[in-house]
Amino acid sequence: MGSLPFTTSDLQTSTSGVWSSPTLLCTPLMGTTVDQMLIEMRKAKEIGADIVEIRLDCLRNFNPRQDLEILIKQSPLPTLVTYRPIWEGGQYEGDENKRQDALRLAMEFGASYIDVELEVAHDFNMSISGKKPDNFKVIVSSHNFHNTPSSEAIGNLVARIQATGADIVKIATTALDITDCARIFQIMVHSQIPTIGIVMGERGLISRLLGPKYGGYLTYGALEAGAISAPGQPTAKDLLELYNFRLINPDTKIYGIIGKPVGHSKSPLLFNASFKSVGLNAIYLHFLVDDVAKFFNTYSTPDFGGCSCTIPHKEAALKCMDDIDPIAKKIGAINNICRRPDGKLYAFNTDYIGAISAIEDGLRELNGKAPGGTESPLAGKLFIVLGAGGAGKSLAYGGAQKGARVVVANRTFERAKELADKVGGKAMTLEEVEHFHPEEGMVLANTTSVGMKPKIDETPLPKHALKHYCLVFDAIYTPKDTRLLREAKETGAVIVYGTEMLIRQGFEQYKNFTGLPAPEELFRQLMEKHA
Ligand code: NAP
């Protein structure tokens, strides 16, 4: 894209940024009346914002002298006053002189900041020259609602903004790809004056979260999920509570989950709470990724410590790895990627470890043994895996690795056959499993989606067939208590929940990322509360 030399080492932090104060959290007020804004500013303070942005263009029946005095003087937080015209993405359509008069009035009434658009900034700054109160700052902003230009173009833009006499530079661009954020980080890291760099849109979320890492002056956090002033804006509450915004600094290590879609993932909640609980300087984000290779090539510094990987990237990511855990390679899918100290990417499949260890502990419980241990109680067992998709592969390979005699049964027989051949097992159809019981005490693992929400009345195997199994596992975790597991329990089998696989694969990821044991109790509590 750009012609400015750009290497990811430009994203190295800690020493380069001139601006080193903590990034401020600013909550935009979008009320349409002064009274609404007064309520909103109190809420913003309660949530923990540092500044409120008074968006004058949202007010109906705005009376500058009277309203500005009330809003600025009664604000419990320092104020940033913005009167965004329609030509820069705002709502104000009136006379330009009146708009700028209102901004000058805001300065006189004691606003801490005003935001003025680059197009008019030079003349505006001339008009207030010599009249600026102490500690009052002008933010000169530029918004691009189409894309994020090249590094060179952004560099030129910053120079133009600085030349207007801006105290603070604000550049807001639009993300077409998550890697667009890197160019904004680069600008913030090297900026000589305080800079606000925001990449709008869902793919730009990390630009809003990583301001404290790359020396951003300020980031915006909405009062509520629906009340955003620009696309992709997180809530102030999520910034503070979900992403530990106040704990992020230039040395913070970055992890996350790559996927598309990915916003629904609860992993950031689990990992960020866990990192915080042990005082680890790390953050875990949602990475909405379109092109996996581009993502890894762009964010390649040691600061990016690794990621979890979900649909649809579990297979594509394989090609970007320097090394792959042997079982993950056989399964053909990875879900956990770590950057080693030498910079190389190493991948794991923690799904199979999570599921198999849960089944092993279930069998140990059945045998009156303590959880854990090196010998696998699956060794020699007849292990029936229903399904031959992603989860089916993990279970079949995992079981075979532990010495189980694996049978793969699947709706589409050819897929069962292919997988069974690979793991040295036997293949059959789902119907055949119903009457297959060469011995008692078999182990059953359902990895089909039969019985998953919303079709919770379905089950992959009738109840009468379950009496030959000593343990039944269901990969499905929505609902936790599937019909299969309920009926297996009624026939006297030990049951193992899909949530257990989910939690344990998370433990493994945490261990791979940090080299530390996962805070298991906290993981379980959070899972119980939020899953
Ligand atoms: P997948 O790759 O799409 O495989 C789906 C499997 O289900 C295939 O074997 C498919 O058979 C079978 N199937 C789908 N509909 C069926 C039906 N109506 N009747 C019979 N078989 C049917 O999906 P996956 O990623 O393996 O996920 C499968 C299940 O495991 C999902 O419920 C998922 O939520 C769960 N899972 C849980 C965890 C966890 O951590 N607990 C992790 C991963 C997955 P065909 O080959 O004939 O299409």
Coordinates of C-alpha atoms and ligand atoms in Angstrom, one line a residue:
M1 CA 0.0 0.0 0.0
G2 CA 2.1 2.9 1.2
S3 CA 5.5 4.0 0.1
L4 CA 6.8 5.0 3.6
P5 CA 9.1 2.2 4.7
F6 CA 7.0 0.2 7.1
T7 CA 8.1 -2.8 8.9
T8 CA 6.4 -4.3 11.9
S9 CA 9.4 -3.4 14.0
D10 CA 7.9 0.1 13.8
L11 CA 5.3 -1.2 16.2
Q12 CA 7.9 -1.7 18.9
T13 CA 6.8 0.3 21.9
S14 CA 8.2 1.3 25.2
T15 CA 10.8 3.8 24.2
S16 CA 9.9 5.5 21.0
G17 CA 6.7 7.5 21.7
V18 CA 7.1 11.0 22.8
W19 CA 3.7 11.1 24.4
S20 CA 3.8 8.9 27.5
S21 CA 0.9 9.8 29.8
P22 CA -1.9 7.3 30.2
T23 CA -4.4 7.3 27.5
L24 CA -7.6 9.1 28.5
L25 CA -11.1 7.5 28.2
C26 CA -13.6 9.9 26.7
T27 CA -17.3 9.2 26.6
P28 CA -19.3 11.0 23.9
L29 CA -22.6 12.5 25.0
M30 CA -25.3 12.0 22.4
G31 CA -28.4 13.4 24.2
T32 CA -30.7 15.6 22.3
T33 CA -31.4 17.9 25.2
V34 CA -29.2 19.6 27.8
D35 CA -31.0 17.7 30.6
Q36 CA -30.2 14.4 28.9
M37 CA -26.6 15.3 28.5
L38 CA -26.4 16.3 32.2
I39 CA -27.7 12.8 33.2
E40 CA -25.3 11.2 30.7
M41 CA -22.2 13.0 32.0
R42 CA -23.0 11.8 35.6
K43 CA -23.3 8.3 34.3
A44 CA -20.0 8.6 32.4
K45 CA -18.3 9.6 35.6
E46 CA -19.8 6.7 37.5
I47 CA -18.6 4.2 34.8
G48 CA -15.1 5.7 35.1
A49 CA -14.6 7.9 32.1
D50 CA -11.9 10.7 32.3
I51 CA -13.6 13.2 29.9
V52 CA -17.0 13.7 28.3
E53 CA -17.4 14.8 24.7
I54 CA -20.3 17.2 24.4
R55 CA -21.6 16.6 20.9
L56 CA -23.4 19.9 20.3
D57 CA -24.6 18.7 16.9
C58 CA -26.8 16.2 18.7
L59 CA -28.7 18.9 20.6
R60 CA -32.1 20.0 19.4
N61 CA -32.9 23.7 20.0
F62 CA -29.4 24.5 20.9
N63 CA -29.0 27.9 22.6
P64 CA -25.2 28.4 22.7
R65 CA -24.7 30.9 25.5
Q66 CA -27.2 29.4 27.9
D67 CA -26.6 25.7 27.1
L68 CA -22.8 25.8 27.0
E69 CA -22.6 27.5 30.3
I70 CA -24.8 24.9 32.0
L71 CA -23.1 21.9 30.3
I72 CA -19.5 23.0 30.8
K73 CA -19.9 24.4 34.3
Q74 CA -22.1 21.5 35.6
S75 CA -20.0 18.7 34.2
P76 CA -18.4 16.5 36.8
L77 CA -15.7 15.7 34.3
P78 CA -13.5 17.8 32.0
T79 CA -15.2 18.6 28.8
L80 CA -14.3 18.2 25.1
V81 CA -16.7 20.2 23.0
T82 CA -17.4 19.1 19.4
Y83 CA -19.8 20.6 17.0
R84 CA -19.5 18.3 14.0
P85 CA -20.8 19.5 10.7
I86 CA -22.5 17.2 8.3
W87 CA -19.6 17.6 5.8
E88 CA -17.3 15.8 8.4
G89 CA -19.8 13.1 9.4
G90 CA -21.7 15.1 12.0
Q91 CA -25.3 16.4 12.2
Y92 CA -24.8 20.2 12.1
E93 CA -26.1 21.8 8.8
G94 CA -26.2 25.5 9.7
D95 CA -24.1 28.5 9.3
E96 CA -20.3 27.9 9.6
N97 CA -19.6 31.2 11.4
K98 CA -22.2 30.4 14.1
R99 CA -20.7 26.9 14.5
Q100 CA -17.3 28.3 15.1
D101 CA -18.7 31.1 17.4
A102 CA -20.1 28.3 19.6
L103 CA -16.8 26.6 19.8
R104 CA -15.1 29.8 20.8
L105 CA -17.8 30.3 23.4
A106 CA -17.1 26.8 24.7
M107 CA -13.4 27.8 25.2
E108 CA -14.5 30.9 27.1
F109 CA -16.8 28.9 29.4
G110 CA -14.0 26.7 30.4
A111 CA -14.1 23.6 28.2
S112 CA -10.8 21.7 28.5
Y113 CA -10.7 20.8 24.8
I114 CA -12.5 21.6 21.6
D115 CA -12.4 19.5 18.5
V116 CA -12.2 21.4 15.2
E117 CA -12.0 19.9 11.7
L118 CA -8.8 20.1 9.7
E119 CA -10.6 21.9 6.8
V120 CA -11.3 25.0 9.0
A121 CA -8.6 24.6 11.6
H122 CA -6.0 27.1 10.3
D123 CA -8.4 30.0 10.3
F124 CA -10.1 28.9 13.5
N125 CA -6.8 28.7 15.3
M126 CA -5.8 32.1 14.0
S127 CA -9.0 33.5 15.5
I128 CA -8.2 32.3 19.0
S129 CA -4.5 33.0 18.9
G130 CA -3.4 34.7 22.1
K131 CA -6.8 34.1 23.7
K132 CA -6.4 30.5 24.7
P133 CA -6.8 29.9 28.4
D134 CA -4.1 27.9 30.2
N135 CA -4.6 24.1 29.9
F136 CA -7.1 24.5 27.1
K137 CA -6.3 22.4 24.0
V138 CA -7.4 22.3 20.5
I139 CA -7.8 18.9 18.9
V140 CA -7.6 19.2 15.1
S141 CA -9.4 16.2 13.5
S142 CA -9.6 14.5 10.2
H143 CA -12.2 11.8 9.4
N144 CA -12.0 9.3 6.5
F145 CA -15.1 7.2 6.2
H146 CA -13.9 5.2 3.2
N147 CA -10.5 3.6 4.1
T148 CA -7.2 3.9 5.8
P149 CA -4.7 5.6 3.5
S150 CA -1.0 4.6 3.1
S151 CA 1.5 5.3 5.8
E152 CA 2.9 8.1 3.6
A153 CA -0.5 9.7 3.1
I154 CA -1.2 9.5 6.9
G155 CA 2.2 11.0 7.6
N156 CA 1.4 13.9 5.3
L157 CA -2.0 14.3 6.9
V158 CA -0.4 14.5 10.4
A159 CA 2.0 17.2 9.1
R160 CA -0.9 19.2 7.7
I161 CA -2.7 19.0 11.0
Q162 CA 0.3 20.0 13.0
A163 CA 0.8 23.0 10.6
T164 CA -2.6 24.4 11.7
G165 CA -1.2 24.9 15.2
A166 CA -3.1 21.9 16.7
D167 CA -2.3 21.0 20.3
I168 CA -3.5 17.5 19.6
V169 CA -3.8 15.6 16.3
K170 CA -6.8 13.4 15.7
I171 CA -7.0 11.0 12.8
A172 CA -10.0 8.7 12.3
T173 CA -9.9 6.4 9.3
T174 CA -12.0 3.4 8.3
A175 CA -10.8 -0.2 8.5
L176 CA -11.3 -2.4 5.5
D177 CA -9.0 -5.0 7.1
I178 CA -7.7 -5.4 10.7
T179 CA -4.1 -4.8 9.4
D180 CA -5.1 -1.2 8.6
C181 CA -4.8 -0.5 12.3
A182 CA -1.0 -1.1 12.1
R183 CA -0.5 2.1 10.1
I184 CA -2.3 4.1 12.7
F185 CA -0.3 2.5 15.5
Q186 CA 2.9 3.4 13.7
I187 CA 1.8 7.0 13.5
M188 CA 1.0 7.2 17.2
V189 CA 4.2 5.5 18.3
H190 CA 6.3 8.0 16.3
S191 CA 4.2 11.2 16.8
Q192 CA 6.0 14.2 18.3
I193 CA 2.7 15.7 19.6
P194 CA -0.2 14.0 21.4
T195 CA -2.2 12.0 18.8
I196 CA -5.5 10.4 18.8
G197 CA -5.6 7.5 16.2
I198 CA -8.8 5.7 15.6
V199 CA -9.7 3.2 12.9
M200 CA -13.4 3.1 12.7
G201 CA -15.5 0.0 12.0
E202 CA -15.6 -3.5 13.3
R203 CA -12.2 -4.3 11.9
G204 CA -10.7 -1.3 13.6
L205 CA -11.7 -2.3 17.1
I206 CA -8.1 -3.0 18.2
S207 CA -7.1 0.6 17.4
R208 CA -9.6 1.7 20.1
L209 CA -8.3 -0.8 22.6
L210 CA -4.6 -0.5 22.1
G211 CA -4.3 3.3 22.5
P212 CA -2.4 2.9 25.8
K213 CA 0.1 0.5 24.2
Y214 CA 0.9 2.7 21.3
G215 CA 0.8 6.1 23.1
G216 CA -2.6 7.3 22.0
Y217 CA -3.8 10.5 23.7
L218 CA -7.4 9.4 24.1
T219 CA -9.9 6.8 23.1
Y220 CA -13.7 6.9 22.9
G221 CA -16.0 4.6 24.9
A222 CA -19.7 4.8 24.5
L223 CA -22.1 5.1 27.4
E224 CA -24.2 2.3 26.1
A225 CA -24.0 -0.3 23.3
G226 CA -26.5 1.5 21.2
A227 CA -25.2 5.0 21.8
I228 CA -22.1 5.1 19.7
S229 CA -20.8 8.3 18.0
A230 CA -18.7 6.4 15.4
P231 CA -18.8 2.9 13.9
G232 CA -17.0 0.2 15.9
Q233 CA -16.9 2.2 19.1
P234 CA -16.8 -0.1 22.2
T235 CA -18.6 0.8 25.4
A236 CA -16.7 2.5 28.2
K237 CA -17.7 -0.4 30.4
D238 CA -16.3 -3.0 28.1
L239 CA -13.1 -1.0 27.7
L240 CA -12.6 -0.9 31.5
E241 CA -14.0 -4.2 32.6
L242 CA -13.7 -6.6 29.7
Y243 CA -10.4 -5.4 28.2
N244 CA -8.7 -4.0 31.3
F245 CA -8.0 -0.7 29.6
R246 CA -6.4 0.9 32.6
L247 CA -3.8 -1.9 32.9
I248 CA -2.6 -1.7 29.3
N249 CA 0.8 0.0 28.8
P250 CA 3.6 -0.1 26.2
D251 CA 4.9 -3.3 27.6
T252 CA 1.6 -5.2 27.5
K253 CA 1.7 -8.4 25.6
I254 CA -1.2 -8.9 23.1
Y255 CA -3.2 -12.1 22.6
G256 CA -6.6 -12.6 21.0
I257 CA -8.9 -14.8 19.1
I258 CA -8.9 -14.7 15.3
G259 CA -12.1 -15.6 13.5
K260 CA -14.9 -14.2 11.3
P261 CA -17.3 -13.6 12.9
V262 CA -15.6 -13.3 16.3
G263 CA -17.4 -10.6 18.3
H264 CA -19.5 -13.3 20.1
S265 CA -16.5 -15.1 21.6
K266 CA -16.4 -15.2 25.3
S267 CA -12.6 -15.9 25.3
P268 CA -11.6 -12.3 26.0
L269 CA -13.7 -12.4 29.1
L270 CA -12.0 -15.5 30.4
F271 CA -8.4 -14.6 29.4
N272 CA -8.5 -11.0 30.5
A273 CA -9.9 -11.8 33.9
S274 CA -7.3 -14.6 34.3
F275 CA -4.4 -12.4 33.3
K276 CA -5.6 -9.7 35.7
S277 CA -6.0 -12.3 38.6
V278 CA -2.3 -13.1 38.5
G279 CA -1.0 -9.6 37.6
L280 CA 0.2 -10.7 34.1
N281 CA 0.8 -7.7 31.8
A282 CA -1.2 -9.1 28.9
I283 CA -4.5 -8.4 27.1
Y284 CA -6.7 -10.7 25.0
L285 CA -8.7 -9.1 22.2
H286 CA -11.3 -10.0 19.5
F287 CA -9.4 -10.1 16.1
L288 CA -11.8 -9.9 13.2
V289 CA -9.6 -11.4 10.5
D290 CA -10.3 -11.8 6.8
D291 CA -6.8 -12.8 5.6
V292 CA -4.9 -14.9 8.1
A293 CA -1.5 -14.7 6.3
K294 CA -1.7 -10.9 6.1
F295 CA -2.6 -10.7 9.8
F296 CA 0.4 -12.7 10.9
N297 CA 2.8 -10.9 8.5
T298 CA 1.6 -7.5 9.8
Y299 CA 1.5 -8.2 13.5
S300 CA 4.7 -10.1 13.7
T301 CA 6.6 -8.4 16.6
P302 CA 7.1 -10.3 19.9
D303 CA 4.4 -8.1 21.4
F304 CA 1.9 -10.3 19.6
G305 CA 2.3 -13.4 21.7
G306 CA -0.2 -15.6 20.1
C307 CA -3.9 -16.3 19.5
S308 CA -6.7 -18.7 19.6
C309 CA -8.2 -19.5 16.2
T310 CA -11.8 -20.2 15.4
I311 CA -14.0 -20.7 12.3
P312 CA -13.3 -20.2 9.4
H313 CA -9.5 -20.0 10.0
K314 CA -8.7 -23.3 11.7
E315 CA -7.4 -24.9 8.5
A316 CA -6.1 -21.8 6.6
A317 CA -3.9 -20.8 9.6
L318 CA -2.0 -24.1 9.3
K319 CA -0.2 -22.8 6.3
C320 CA 1.2 -19.8 8.1
M321 CA 2.8 -21.8 10.9
D322 CA 6.5 -22.4 11.3
D323 CA 5.9 -25.6 13.3
I324 CA 2.9 -27.6 14.3
D325 CA 2.2 -30.0 17.1
P326 CA 2.3 -33.5 15.6
I327 CA -1.3 -34.5 16.6
A328 CA -2.7 -31.1 15.4
K329 CA -0.9 -31.7 12.1
K330 CA -2.7 -35.1 11.8
I331 CA -6.0 -33.6 12.8
G332 CA -5.5 -31.0 10.1
A333 CA -6.8 -28.1 12.2
I334 CA -5.3 -25.8 14.8
N335 CA -7.0 -23.6 17.4
N336 CA -4.0 -22.3 19.4
I337 CA -1.0 -20.4 18.0
C338 CA 1.9 -19.2 20.1
R339 CA 4.8 -17.0 19.1
R340 CA 8.0 -18.5 20.5
P341 CA 10.9 -16.3 21.8
D342 CA 12.6 -16.8 18.4
G343 CA 9.6 -15.2 16.7
K344 CA 8.4 -18.5 15.1
L345 CA 4.8 -19.5 15.2
Y346 CA 4.0 -22.8 16.8
A347 CA 0.5 -24.2 16.7
F348 CA -1.5 -26.7 18.7
N349 CA -5.0 -28.2 18.7
T350 CA -6.1 -28.0 22.3
D351 CA -9.6 -29.3 21.5
Y352 CA -8.4 -32.8 21.5
I353 CA -6.5 -32.4 24.7
G354 CA -9.5 -30.7 26.4
A355 CA -11.9 -33.5 25.4
I356 CA -9.6 -36.4 26.0
S357 CA -8.4 -35.3 29.4
A358 CA -12.1 -34.7 30.4
I359 CA -13.0 -38.3 29.3
E360 CA -9.9 -39.7 31.0
D361 CA -10.8 -38.0 34.3
G362 CA -14.4 -39.3 34.0
L363 CA -13.0 -42.9 33.6
R364 CA -10.6 -42.4 36.5
E365 CA -13.6 -41.3 38.7
L366 CA -15.4 -44.4 37.6
N367 CA -12.4 -46.5 38.6
G368 CA -12.1 -44.7 42.0
K369 CA -8.9 -43.0 41.0
A370 CA -7.8 -39.4 41.4
P371 CA -8.0 -37.0 38.4
G372 CA -4.8 -36.6 36.3
G373 CA -2.0 -39.1 36.0
T374 CA 0.2 -40.4 33.2
E375 CA -1.4 -43.7 32.4
S376 CA -4.5 -43.3 30.2
P377 CA -7.6 -45.2 31.3
L378 CA -8.7 -45.0 27.6
A379 CA -6.0 -47.4 26.6
G380 CA -7.5 -50.6 25.3
K381 CA -11.1 -49.2 25.6
L382 CA -13.6 -49.5 22.7
F383 CA -14.1 -45.9 21.9
I384 CA -17.1 -45.0 19.7
V385 CA -16.9 -41.5 18.1
L386 CA -20.1 -40.2 16.5
G387 CA -19.3 -37.6 13.8
A388 CA -16.4 -37.0 11.5
G389 CA -16.2 -33.2 11.4
G390 CA -13.7 -31.0 13.2
A391 CA -14.6 -32.2 16.7
G392 CA -14.8 -35.8 15.5
K393 CA -11.3 -35.7 14.1
S394 CA -10.0 -34.3 17.4
L395 CA -11.7 -37.0 19.4
A396 CA -10.7 -39.9 17.0
Y397 CA -7.1 -38.9 16.8
G398 CA -6.9 -38.1 20.5
G399 CA -8.5 -41.5 21.4
A400 CA -6.2 -43.4 19.1
Q401 CA -3.1 -41.6 20.5
K402 CA -4.1 -42.8 24.0
G403 CA -4.3 -46.4 22.8
A404 CA -8.1 -46.7 22.5
R405 CA -9.7 -49.0 19.8
V406 CA -11.5 -46.3 17.8
V407 CA -14.8 -46.7 15.9
V408 CA -16.0 -43.7 13.8
A409 CA -19.7 -43.5 12.9
N410 CA -21.0 -40.8 10.8
R411 CA -24.1 -39.8 8.8
T412 CA -22.0 -39.6 5.7
F413 CA -20.3 -43.0 5.7
E414 CA -17.4 -41.9 3.4
R415 CA -16.2 -39.4 5.9
A416 CA -16.3 -41.9 8.7
K417 CA -14.3 -44.3 6.5
E418 CA -11.7 -41.7 5.7
L419 CA -11.2 -40.7 9.3
A420 CA -11.3 -44.3 10.6
D421 CA -8.6 -45.3 8.1
K422 CA -6.4 -42.4 9.2
V423 CA -6.6 -43.3 12.9
G424 CA -6.4 -47.1 12.3
G425 CA -10.0 -47.6 13.4
K426 CA -13.3 -49.1 12.1
A427 CA -16.0 -47.1 10.3
M428 CA -19.8 -47.5 10.4
T429 CA -23.0 -45.7 9.9
L430 CA -24.9 -44.0 12.7
E431 CA -27.7 -46.6 12.3
E432 CA -25.2 -49.5 12.8
V433 CA -24.1 -48.1 16.2
E434 CA -27.5 -48.7 17.7
H435 CA -27.0 -52.4 17.6
F436 CA -23.2 -52.5 18.0
H437 CA -22.2 -53.8 21.4
P438 CA -19.5 -56.4 21.1
E439 CA -18.6 -55.8 24.7
E440 CA -19.9 -53.9 27.8
G441 CA -18.2 -50.8 29.3
M442 CA -17.6 -49.0 26.0
V443 CA -16.9 -45.2 25.8
L444 CA -19.1 -43.0 23.6
A445 CA -18.3 -39.5 22.3
N446 CA -20.9 -37.6 20.4
T447 CA -19.4 -34.9 18.1
T448 CA -22.3 -34.5 15.8
S449 CA -24.5 -31.5 16.2
V450 CA -27.5 -33.6 16.8
G451 CA -29.2 -32.4 20.0
M452 CA -27.7 -28.9 19.8
K453 CA -29.9 -25.8 20.3
P454 CA -32.5 -25.3 19.0
K455 CA -33.2 -29.0 18.3
I456 CA -32.7 -30.0 21.9
D457 CA -35.2 -32.9 21.8
E458 CA -33.1 -34.8 19.3
T459 CA -30.4 -37.4 20.2
P460 CA -27.9 -39.2 18.1
L461 CA -28.4 -42.6 19.8
P462 CA -31.6 -44.1 21.3
K463 CA -31.6 -44.6 25.0
H464 CA -31.8 -48.4 24.9
A465 CA -28.4 -48.5 23.1
L466 CA -26.7 -46.5 25.9
K467 CA -26.7 -49.3 28.5
H468 CA -23.6 -50.8 26.9
Y469 CA -21.5 -47.7 27.7
C470 CA -19.7 -46.9 31.0
L471 CA -19.1 -43.3 29.9
V472 CA -20.8 -40.9 27.6
F473 CA -19.3 -37.6 26.4
D474 CA -21.2 -35.0 24.4
A475 CA -19.2 -32.2 22.6
I476 CA -22.3 -30.1 22.4
Y477 CA -22.3 -27.3 25.1
T478 CA -25.5 -25.5 24.1
P479 CA -27.4 -26.8 26.0
K480 CA -25.0 -28.2 28.6
D481 CA -27.4 -31.0 29.6
T482 CA -28.3 -32.6 26.3
R483 CA -30.9 -35.3 25.9
L484 CA -28.1 -37.8 25.2
L485 CA -26.4 -37.0 28.5
R486 CA -29.6 -37.0 30.4
E487 CA -30.5 -40.5 29.1
A488 CA -27.0 -41.8 29.6
K489 CA -27.1 -40.8 33.2
E490 CA -30.5 -42.6 33.6
T491 CA -28.9 -45.8 32.2
G492 CA -26.1 -45.5 34.8
A493 CA -23.2 -44.2 32.7
V494 CA -20.8 -41.6 33.9
I495 CA -21.4 -38.4 31.8
V496 CA -18.9 -35.8 30.7
Y497 CA -20.2 -32.4 29.5
G498 CA -19.1 -30.5 26.4
T499 CA -18.5 -27.5 28.6
E500 CA -15.7 -29.5 30.3
M501 CA -14.0 -29.8 26.9
L502 CA -14.4 -26.1 26.3
I503 CA -13.0 -25.2 29.7
R504 CA -10.1 -27.6 29.5
Q505 CA -9.1 -26.6 26.0
G506 CA -9.0 -23.0 27.4
F507 CA -6.7 -24.2 30.3
E508 CA -4.3 -25.6 27.7
Q509 CA -4.3 -22.4 25.6
Y510 CA -3.6 -20.4 28.7
K511 CA -0.7 -22.7 29.6
N512 CA 0.7 -22.5 26.0
F513 CA 0.5 -18.7 26.0
T514 CA 1.9 -18.0 29.4
G515 CA 3.9 -21.0 30.5
L516 CA 1.8 -20.9 33.7
P517 CA -1.0 -23.1 34.9
A518 CA -4.4 -21.7 34.2
P519 CA -6.4 -20.2 37.1
E520 CA -8.9 -23.1 36.8
E521 CA -11.4 -22.1 39.5
L522 CA -11.7 -18.6 38.0
F523 CA -12.2 -20.0 34.5
R524 CA -14.9 -22.3 35.8
Q525 CA -16.7 -19.5 37.7
L526 CA -16.7 -17.2 34.7
M527 CA -17.8 -19.9 32.4
E528 CA -20.7 -20.8 34.7
K529 CA -21.7 -17.1 34.9
H530 CA -21.4 -16.2 31.2
A531 CA -21.6 -19.3 29.1
Ligands
NAP1 P1 -18.6 -30.0 11.8 O1 -17.2 -30.1 11.4 O2 -19.6 -29.2 10.9 O3 -19.2 -31.5 11.9 C1 -20.5 -31.8 12.1 C2 -20.8 -33.3 12.3 O4 -22.1 -33.5 12.7 C3 -20.5 -34.1 11.0 O5 -20.0 -35.3 11.4 C4 -22.0 -34.2 10.5 O6 -22.1 -35.3 9.7 C5 -22.7 -34.3 11.8 N1 -24.1 -33.9 11.6 C6 -24.6 -32.7 11.4 N2 -26.0 -32.7 11.3 C7 -26.3 -34.0 11.5 C8 -27.6 -34.7 11.5 N3 -28.7 -34.0 11.3 N4 -27.6 -36.0 11.7 C9 -26.5 -36.7 11.8 N5 -25.2 -36.1 11.8 C10 -25.2 -34.8 11.6 O7 -18.8 -29.4 13.2 P2 -17.8 -29.6 14.5 O8 -17.0 -28.4 14.6 O9 -17.2 -30.9 14.5 O10 -18.9 -29.4 15.7 C11 -19.8 -30.5 16.0 C12 -20.4 -30.3 17.4 O11 -19.3 -30.2 18.4 C13 -21.1 -28.9 17.5 O12 -22.2 -29.1 18.3 C14 -20.1 -28.0 18.2 O13 -20.7 -27.0 19.0 C15 -19.4 -29.0 19.1 N6 -18.1 -28.6 19.5 C16 -17.8 -28.5 20.9 C17 -16.6 -28.1 21.3 C18 -16.3 -28.0 22.8 O14 -15.3 -27.4 23.2 N7 -17.2 -28.5 23.6 C19 -15.5 -27.9 20.4 C20 -15.8 -28.0 19.0 C21 -17.1 -28.4 18.6 P3 -21.9 -35.3 8.1 O15 -20.4 -35.5 7.9 O16 -22.7 -36.3 7.5 O17 -22.3 -33.9 7.6

